[in-house]
Amino acid sequence: MSLRTRLIRPVVTLGVLCAIGVQVAPAAAAPTQGQVAADRAALESAVARYEEAQAESTALDTRLAEASAALDAAVAEEQLRQSLLSARVVSMYRSGEEAMLLLLFGASSIQDLEVRLDILARLARQDASNLEALKAARAEAEETARRLMEMQAEQARAMDTLAAEVAAARAQLQKSQTALEEYEARVRAAEEAARAAAAEARAKAAAQSTPSQDVSGSGEWRTAVASHYSATFTGRGASGEEIGPYTMMVAHKTLPFGTLVEFEYRGKRAVASVEDRGPYVPGREWDLGPGVVRALDFNGVHEVRYRIVSQ
């Protein structure tokens, strides 16, 4: 069953129940299609952001690994250069100043001496330049690694936040779906109760519409729902009989006036005469007069037992 169908069905059911006079009052307002759709959209959005954060985290891991590899290469290159420079210093130390002097004094001319001095100077500058470049590369690699590590930590925090958001969105969606299911269950129960009440009302109406059952005078005990007059009621019944606070009379829609009926309620019995018409509230068959109310200690609307004594 689609979500739209599940949402429309309770609305249609409510209309039917109202049409047959049954009032349905659920404990909470029914979830709307917009609420459920919004909860589902929030969950999908949170999951999408979480997956995007995971992809970014994977990319950051790759960049961090590349930066670490570059850092390792720079450190290794620096160590190599430093080793070469150290070897050159050691070699120069072991050879002493005489070797340098011999290199210079071995020049055949002033121009040759200048060339040799320029070569030595350029070698020294190249070594220094290489060392500075390697140091700069190492510093850059270290700075890159630090930035990436900070980004990775921030991404981890963001992923934790998004994971919590996904969990909350899932819980909210589950809550709204559960509320919808509970609401539908209440509506179904109310609908079933309405059908049962309608069937009972039809059965009682059919029984009341058959005079032979009411006037048979067989003395067979039956059950019916009764209401009552006020215990202090005074007036005149449809039969013309005066009614006072102690009159043992009842009202019925069809039985002949003067019919004697015996009632039983919670172990107490009373005999009354039909002297009025009613009740006209659906589902009720008898209206007990003031004297009967006192004799049976009756109050409210209840089911009673009765039998026709004579008519």
CSV table of C-alpha atoms in Angstrom, one decimal:
chain,number,residue,atom,x,y,z
A,1,MET,CA,0.0,0.0,0.0
A,2,SER,CA,1.4,3.4,-1.0
A,3,LEU,CA,1.9,6.2,1.5
A,4,ARG,CA,-0.6,8.3,-0.3
A,5,THR,CA,-3.3,5.6,-0.1
A,6,ARG,CA,-2.5,5.0,3.6
A,7,LEU,CA,-3.0,8.6,4.3
A,8,ILE,CA,-6.2,9.1,2.3
A,9,ARG,CA,-7.9,6.0,3.7
A,10,PRO,CA,-8.3,7.4,7.3
A,11,VAL,CA,-9.8,10.6,5.9
A,12,VAL,CA,-12.4,8.8,3.9
A,13,THR,CA,-13.1,6.5,6.9
A,14,LEU,CA,-13.7,9.6,9.2
A,15,GLY,CA,-16.1,11.0,6.7
A,16,VAL,CA,-18.1,7.7,6.7
A,17,LEU,CA,-18.1,7.5,10.5
A,18,CYS,CA,-19.4,11.1,10.8
A,19,ALA,CA,-22.1,10.3,8.2
A,20,ILE,CA,-23.5,7.5,10.4
A,21,GLY,CA,-23.3,9.5,13.5
A,22,VAL,CA,-20.2,7.9,15.2
A,23,GLN,CA,-17.8,10.4,16.7
A,24,VAL,CA,-14.1,9.4,16.5
A,25,ALA,CA,-11.7,11.3,18.8
A,26,PRO,CA,-8.2,10.0,18.4
A,27,ALA,CA,-5.7,10.7,21.2
A,28,ALA,CA,-3.5,12.8,18.9
A,29,ALA,CA,-3.9,14.6,15.6
A,30,ALA,CA,-3.5,12.3,12.5
A,31,PRO,CA,-0.1,12.6,10.8
A,32,THR,CA,-0.3,14.4,7.5
A,33,GLN,CA,1.2,13.5,4.2
A,34,GLY,CA,3.4,16.6,4.4
A,35,GLN,CA,4.8,15.7,7.8
A,36,VAL,CA,5.7,12.1,6.7
A,37,ALA,CA,7.2,13.4,3.4
A,38,ALA,CA,9.2,16.1,5.2
A,39,ASP,CA,10.6,13.5,7.6
A,40,ARG,CA,11.6,11.3,4.8
A,41,ALA,CA,13.1,14.2,2.8
A,42,ALA,CA,15.1,15.2,5.9
A,43,LEU,CA,16.4,11.7,6.3
A,44,GLU,CA,17.4,11.4,2.6
A,45,SER,CA,19.2,14.8,2.8
A,46,ALA,CA,21.1,13.8,5.9
A,47,VAL,CA,22.2,10.5,4.4
A,48,ALA,CA,23.3,12.3,1.2
A,49,ARG,CA,25.4,14.8,3.2
A,50,TYR,CA,26.8,11.9,5.3
A,51,GLU,CA,27.8,10.0,2.1
A,52,GLU,CA,29.3,13.2,0.6
A,53,ALA,CA,31.4,13.7,3.8
A,54,GLN,CA,32.6,10.1,3.6
A,55,ALA,CA,33.7,10.7,0.0
A,56,GLU,CA,35.5,13.9,1.0
A,57,SER,CA,37.2,12.0,3.9
A,58,THR,CA,38.5,9.4,1.5
A,59,ALA,CA,39.8,12.1,-0.8
A,60,LEU,CA,41.5,13.8,2.2
A,61,ASP,CA,43.1,10.5,3.2
A,62,THR,CA,44.6,10.2,-0.3
A,63,ARG,CA,45.9,13.7,-0.3
A,64,LEU,CA,47.3,13.2,3.2
A,65,ALA,CA,49.1,10.0,2.0
A,66,GLU,CA,50.5,11.9,-1.0
A,67,ALA,CA,51.7,14.7,1.3
A,68,SER,CA,53.3,12.2,3.6
A,69,ALA,CA,55.1,10.5,0.7
A,70,ALA,CA,56.3,13.9,-0.6
A,71,LEU,CA,57.5,14.8,2.9
A,72,ASP,CA,59.4,11.5,3.1
A,73,ALA,CA,61.0,12.1,-0.3
A,74,ALA,CA,62.0,15.6,0.7
A,75,VAL,CA,63.5,14.4,3.9
A,76,ALA,CA,65.4,11.7,2.2
A,77,GLU,CA,66.7,14.1,-0.5
A,78,GLU,CA,67.8,16.5,2.2
A,79,GLN,CA,69.6,13.8,4.1
A,80,LEU,CA,71.3,12.8,0.9
A,81,ARG,CA,72.4,16.3,0.1
A,82,GLN,CA,73.5,16.8,3.7
A,83,SER,CA,75.5,13.6,3.5
A,84,LEU,CA,77.2,14.8,0.2
A,85,LEU,CA,78.0,18.1,1.7
A,86,SER,CA,79.3,16.5,4.9
A,87,ALA,CA,81.5,14.2,2.7
A,88,ARG,CA,82.8,17.2,0.8
A,89,VAL,CA,83.6,19.0,4.1
A,90,VAL,CA,85.4,15.9,5.4
A,91,SER,CA,87.3,15.6,2.1
A,92,MET,CA,88.3,19.2,2.2
A,93,TYR,CA,89.3,18.9,5.8
A,94,ARG,CA,91.4,15.8,5.1
A,95,SER,CA,93.0,17.2,2.1
A,96,GLY,CA,93.7,20.4,3.9
A,97,GLU,CA,94.2,23.9,2.7
A,98,GLU,CA,97.2,22.8,0.5
A,99,ALA,CA,94.9,21.0,-1.9
A,100,MET,CA,92.8,24.1,-2.4
A,101,LEU,CA,95.9,26.1,-2.7
A,102,LEU,CA,97.4,23.7,-5.2
A,103,LEU,CA,94.1,23.8,-7.2
A,104,LEU,CA,94.4,27.5,-7.3
A,105,PHE,CA,98.2,27.7,-7.8
A,106,GLY,CA,98.0,25.1,-10.5
A,107,ALA,CA,96.3,27.7,-12.8
A,108,SER,CA,98.4,28.4,-15.8
A,109,SER,CA,97.2,32.0,-16.1
A,110,ILE,CA,95.2,34.7,-14.5
A,111,GLN,CA,92.2,33.8,-16.6
A,112,ASP,CA,92.6,30.1,-15.6
A,113,LEU,CA,92.7,31.1,-11.9
A,114,GLU,CA,89.6,33.2,-12.3
A,115,VAL,CA,87.8,30.3,-13.9
A,116,ARG,CA,88.9,27.9,-11.1
A,117,LEU,CA,87.8,30.4,-8.4
A,118,ASP,CA,84.4,30.9,-10.2
A,119,ILE,CA,83.9,27.1,-10.4
A,120,LEU,CA,84.5,26.8,-6.6
A,121,ALA,CA,82.2,29.7,-5.9
A,122,ARG,CA,79.5,28.3,-8.1
A,123,LEU,CA,79.8,24.9,-6.5
A,124,ALA,CA,79.5,26.4,-3.0
A,125,ARG,CA,76.5,28.5,-4.1
A,126,GLN,CA,74.8,25.5,-5.8
A,127,ASP,CA,75.2,23.4,-2.6
A,128,ALA,CA,73.8,26.2,-0.5
A,129,SER,CA,70.9,26.7,-2.9
A,130,ASN,CA,70.1,23.0,-3.0
A,131,LEU,CA,70.1,22.8,0.7
A,132,GLU,CA,67.9,25.9,1.1
A,133,ALA,CA,65.5,24.5,-1.6
A,134,LEU,CA,65.3,21.2,0.2
A,135,LYS,CA,64.6,22.9,3.5
A,136,ALA,CA,61.9,25.0,1.9
A,137,ALA,CA,60.3,21.9,0.3
A,138,ARG,CA,60.4,20.1,3.6
A,139,ALA,CA,58.8,23.1,5.4
A,140,GLU,CA,56.1,23.3,2.7
A,141,ALA,CA,55.4,19.5,2.9
A,142,GLU,CA,55.2,19.8,6.7
A,143,GLU,CA,52.8,22.7,6.4
A,144,THR,CA,50.7,20.9,3.9
A,145,ALA,CA,50.5,17.8,6.1
A,146,ARG,CA,49.5,19.9,9.1
A,147,ARG,CA,46.7,21.6,7.1
A,148,LEU,CA,45.5,18.3,5.8
A,149,MET,CA,45.5,16.8,9.3
A,150,GLU,CA,43.5,19.7,10.5
A,151,MET,CA,41.0,19.3,7.7
A,152,GLN,CA,40.8,15.6,8.4
A,153,ALA,CA,40.0,16.2,12.1
A,154,GLU,CA,37.4,18.8,11.1
A,155,GLN,CA,35.9,16.3,8.6
A,156,ALA,CA,35.8,13.6,11.3
A,157,ARG,CA,33.9,16.0,13.6
A,158,ALA,CA,31.5,16.9,10.7
A,159,MET,CA,30.9,13.2,10.0
A,160,ASP,CA,30.1,12.5,13.6
A,161,THR,CA,27.6,15.4,13.5
A,162,LEU,CA,26.0,14.2,10.3
A,163,ALA,CA,25.9,10.6,11.7
A,164,ALA,CA,23.9,11.9,14.6
A,165,GLU,CA,21.6,13.9,12.3
A,166,VAL,CA,21.0,10.8,10.2
A,167,ALA,CA,20.1,8.8,13.4
A,168,ALA,CA,17.8,11.6,14.5
A,169,ALA,CA,16.1,11.8,11.1
A,170,ARG,CA,15.6,8.0,11.0
A,171,ALA,CA,14.1,8.1,14.5
A,172,GLN,CA,11.7,10.9,13.5
A,173,LEU,CA,10.6,9.1,10.4
A,174,GLN,CA,10.0,5.9,12.4
A,175,LYS,CA,8.0,8.0,14.9
A,176,SER,CA,5.8,9.5,12.3
A,177,GLN,CA,5.2,6.2,10.6
A,178,THR,CA,4.4,4.5,13.9
A,179,ALA,CA,2.0,7.3,14.7
A,180,LEU,CA,0.3,6.9,11.3
A,181,GLU,CA,-0.1,3.1,11.9
A,182,GLU,CA,-1.5,3.7,15.4
A,183,TYR,CA,-3.9,6.3,14.0
A,184,GLU,CA,-5.1,3.9,11.3
A,185,ALA,CA,-5.6,1.2,13.9
A,186,ARG,CA,-7.7,3.5,16.0
A,187,VAL,CA,-9.8,4.4,12.9
A,188,ARG,CA,-10.3,0.8,12.0
A,189,ALA,CA,-11.4,0.0,15.6
A,190,ALA,CA,-13.8,2.9,15.6
A,191,GLU,CA,-15.1,1.8,12.2
A,192,GLU,CA,-15.7,-1.7,13.4
A,193,ALA,CA,-17.4,-0.4,16.6
A,194,ALA,CA,-19.6,1.8,14.4
A,195,ARG,CA,-20.6,-1.2,12.3
A,196,ALA,CA,-21.3,-3.2,15.4
A,197,ALA,CA,-23.4,-0.4,16.9
A,198,ALA,CA,-25.3,0.1,13.7
A,199,ALA,CA,-26.0,-3.7,13.4
A,200,GLU,CA,-27.2,-3.7,17.0
A,201,ALA,CA,-29.4,-0.7,16.4
A,202,ARG,CA,-30.9,-2.3,13.4
A,203,ALA,CA,-31.6,-5.5,15.3
A,204,LYS,CA,-33.3,-3.6,18.1
A,205,ALA,CA,-35.3,-1.5,15.6
A,206,ALA,CA,-36.5,-4.7,13.9
A,207,ALA,CA,-37.5,-6.2,17.3
A,208,GLN,CA,-39.3,-3.0,18.3
A,209,SER,CA,-41.2,-2.9,14.9
A,210,THR,CA,-42.7,-6.4,15.6
A,211,PRO,CA,-45.7,-5.7,17.9
A,212,SER,CA,-46.4,-9.4,18.4
A,213,GLN,CA,-43.2,-9.7,20.4
A,214,ASP,CA,-44.2,-6.9,22.7
A,215,VAL,CA,-47.8,-7.8,23.3
A,216,SER,CA,-47.5,-11.6,23.4
A,217,GLY,CA,-48.2,-11.7,27.1
A,218,SER,CA,-46.3,-15.0,27.3
A,219,GLY,CA,-44.5,-13.9,30.5
A,220,GLU,CA,-41.1,-14.7,28.9
A,221,TRP,CA,-38.3,-12.6,30.3
A,222,ARG,CA,-36.5,-10.3,27.9
A,223,THR,CA,-33.8,-7.6,28.2
A,224,ALA,CA,-34.0,-4.0,26.9
A,225,VAL,CA,-32.4,-0.7,27.6
A,226,ALA,CA,-34.4,1.7,29.8
A,227,SER,CA,-34.2,5.3,30.8
A,228,HIS,CA,-36.4,7.0,33.4
A,229,TYR,CA,-38.6,9.9,34.5
A,230,SER,CA,-37.5,12.2,37.3
A,231,ALA,CA,-38.3,10.8,40.7
A,232,THR,CA,-40.2,14.0,41.4
A,233,PHE,CA,-42.1,14.2,38.1
A,234,THR,CA,-45.7,15.2,38.0
A,235,GLY,CA,-47.9,15.4,35.0
A,236,ARG,CA,-50.3,13.4,32.8
A,237,GLY,CA,-49.4,10.5,30.5
A,238,ALA,CA,-50.6,9.9,27.0
A,239,SER,CA,-53.3,7.6,28.4
A,240,GLY,CA,-54.7,10.4,30.4
A,241,GLU,CA,-53.4,8.9,33.7
A,242,GLU,CA,-52.1,11.4,36.2
A,243,ILE,CA,-48.4,10.8,37.1
A,244,GLY,CA,-46.9,11.7,40.4
A,245,PRO,CA,-43.7,10.9,42.3
A,246,TYR,CA,-45.0,7.5,43.4
A,247,THR,CA,-47.0,6.4,40.3
A,248,MET,CA,-46.0,2.9,39.2
A,249,MET,CA,-46.1,3.5,35.4
A,250,VAL,CA,-43.9,3.2,32.4
A,251,ALA,CA,-43.8,4.6,28.9
A,252,HIS,CA,-43.6,2.4,25.8
A,253,LYS,CA,-43.9,3.2,22.1
A,254,THR,CA,-46.4,0.5,21.0
A,255,LEU,CA,-47.8,-1.5,24.0
A,256,PRO,CA,-51.5,-0.8,24.7
A,257,PHE,CA,-52.2,1.4,27.7
A,258,GLY,CA,-52.9,-0.5,30.8
A,259,THR,CA,-50.5,-3.4,29.9
A,260,LEU,CA,-48.9,-4.7,33.1
A,261,VAL,CA,-45.1,-5.3,32.9
A,262,GLU,CA,-42.8,-6.6,35.6
A,263,PHE,CA,-39.2,-5.3,35.7
A,264,GLU,CA,-36.1,-6.6,37.3
A,265,TYR,CA,-32.9,-4.6,37.9
A,266,ARG,CA,-30.0,-5.7,40.1
A,267,GLY,CA,-32.1,-8.2,42.0
A,268,LYS,CA,-35.1,-5.8,42.6
A,269,ARG,CA,-38.5,-6.2,41.0
A,270,ALA,CA,-41.4,-3.8,40.3
A,271,VAL,CA,-44.7,-4.1,38.4
A,272,ALA,CA,-45.9,-1.1,36.4
A,273,SER,CA,-48.6,-0.1,34.0
A,274,VAL,CA,-48.0,1.4,30.5
A,275,GLU,CA,-49.5,4.9,30.7
A,276,ASP,CA,-47.3,7.0,28.4
A,277,ARG,CA,-45.5,6.9,25.0
A,278,GLY,CA,-41.8,6.9,24.5
A,279,PRO,CA,-38.9,6.9,24.8
A,280,TYR,CA,-37.9,8.2,21.4
A,281,VAL,CA,-34.1,8.1,21.8
A,282,PRO,CA,-32.7,5.3,19.5
A,283,GLY,CA,-31.7,2.2,21.3
A,284,ARG,CA,-34.1,2.7,24.3
A,285,GLU,CA,-37.3,0.7,24.8
A,286,TRP,CA,-38.6,1.8,28.2
A,287,ASP,CA,-39.0,4.9,30.2
A,288,LEU,CA,-39.5,4.0,33.9
A,289,GLY,CA,-41.9,6.2,35.8
A,290,PRO,CA,-41.2,7.9,39.2
A,291,GLY,CA,-42.6,5.1,41.4
A,292,VAL,CA,-40.7,2.4,39.4
A,293,VAL,CA,-37.5,4.4,39.7
A,294,ARG,CA,-37.9,4.4,43.5
A,295,ALA,CA,-38.8,0.7,43.7
A,296,LEU,CA,-35.8,-0.5,41.6
A,297,ASP,CA,-33.4,2.2,42.9
A,298,PHE,CA,-32.8,2.9,39.2
A,299,ASN,CA,-30.7,5.8,37.9
A,300,GLY,CA,-29.3,6.5,34.4
A,301,VAL,CA,-29.6,4.4,31.3
A,302,HIS,CA,-29.2,0.7,31.8
A,303,GLU,CA,-30.3,-2.7,30.6
A,304,VAL,CA,-33.2,-4.2,32.5
A,305,ARG,CA,-35.1,-7.5,32.4
A,306,TYR,CA,-38.8,-7.4,31.8
A,307,ARG,CA,-41.8,-9.6,31.1
A,308,ILE,CA,-45.4,-8.9,30.0
A,309,VAL,CA,-47.7,-9.9,32.9
A,310,SER,CA,-51.1,-9.0,31.2
A,311,GLN,CA,-52.5,-6.6,28.7
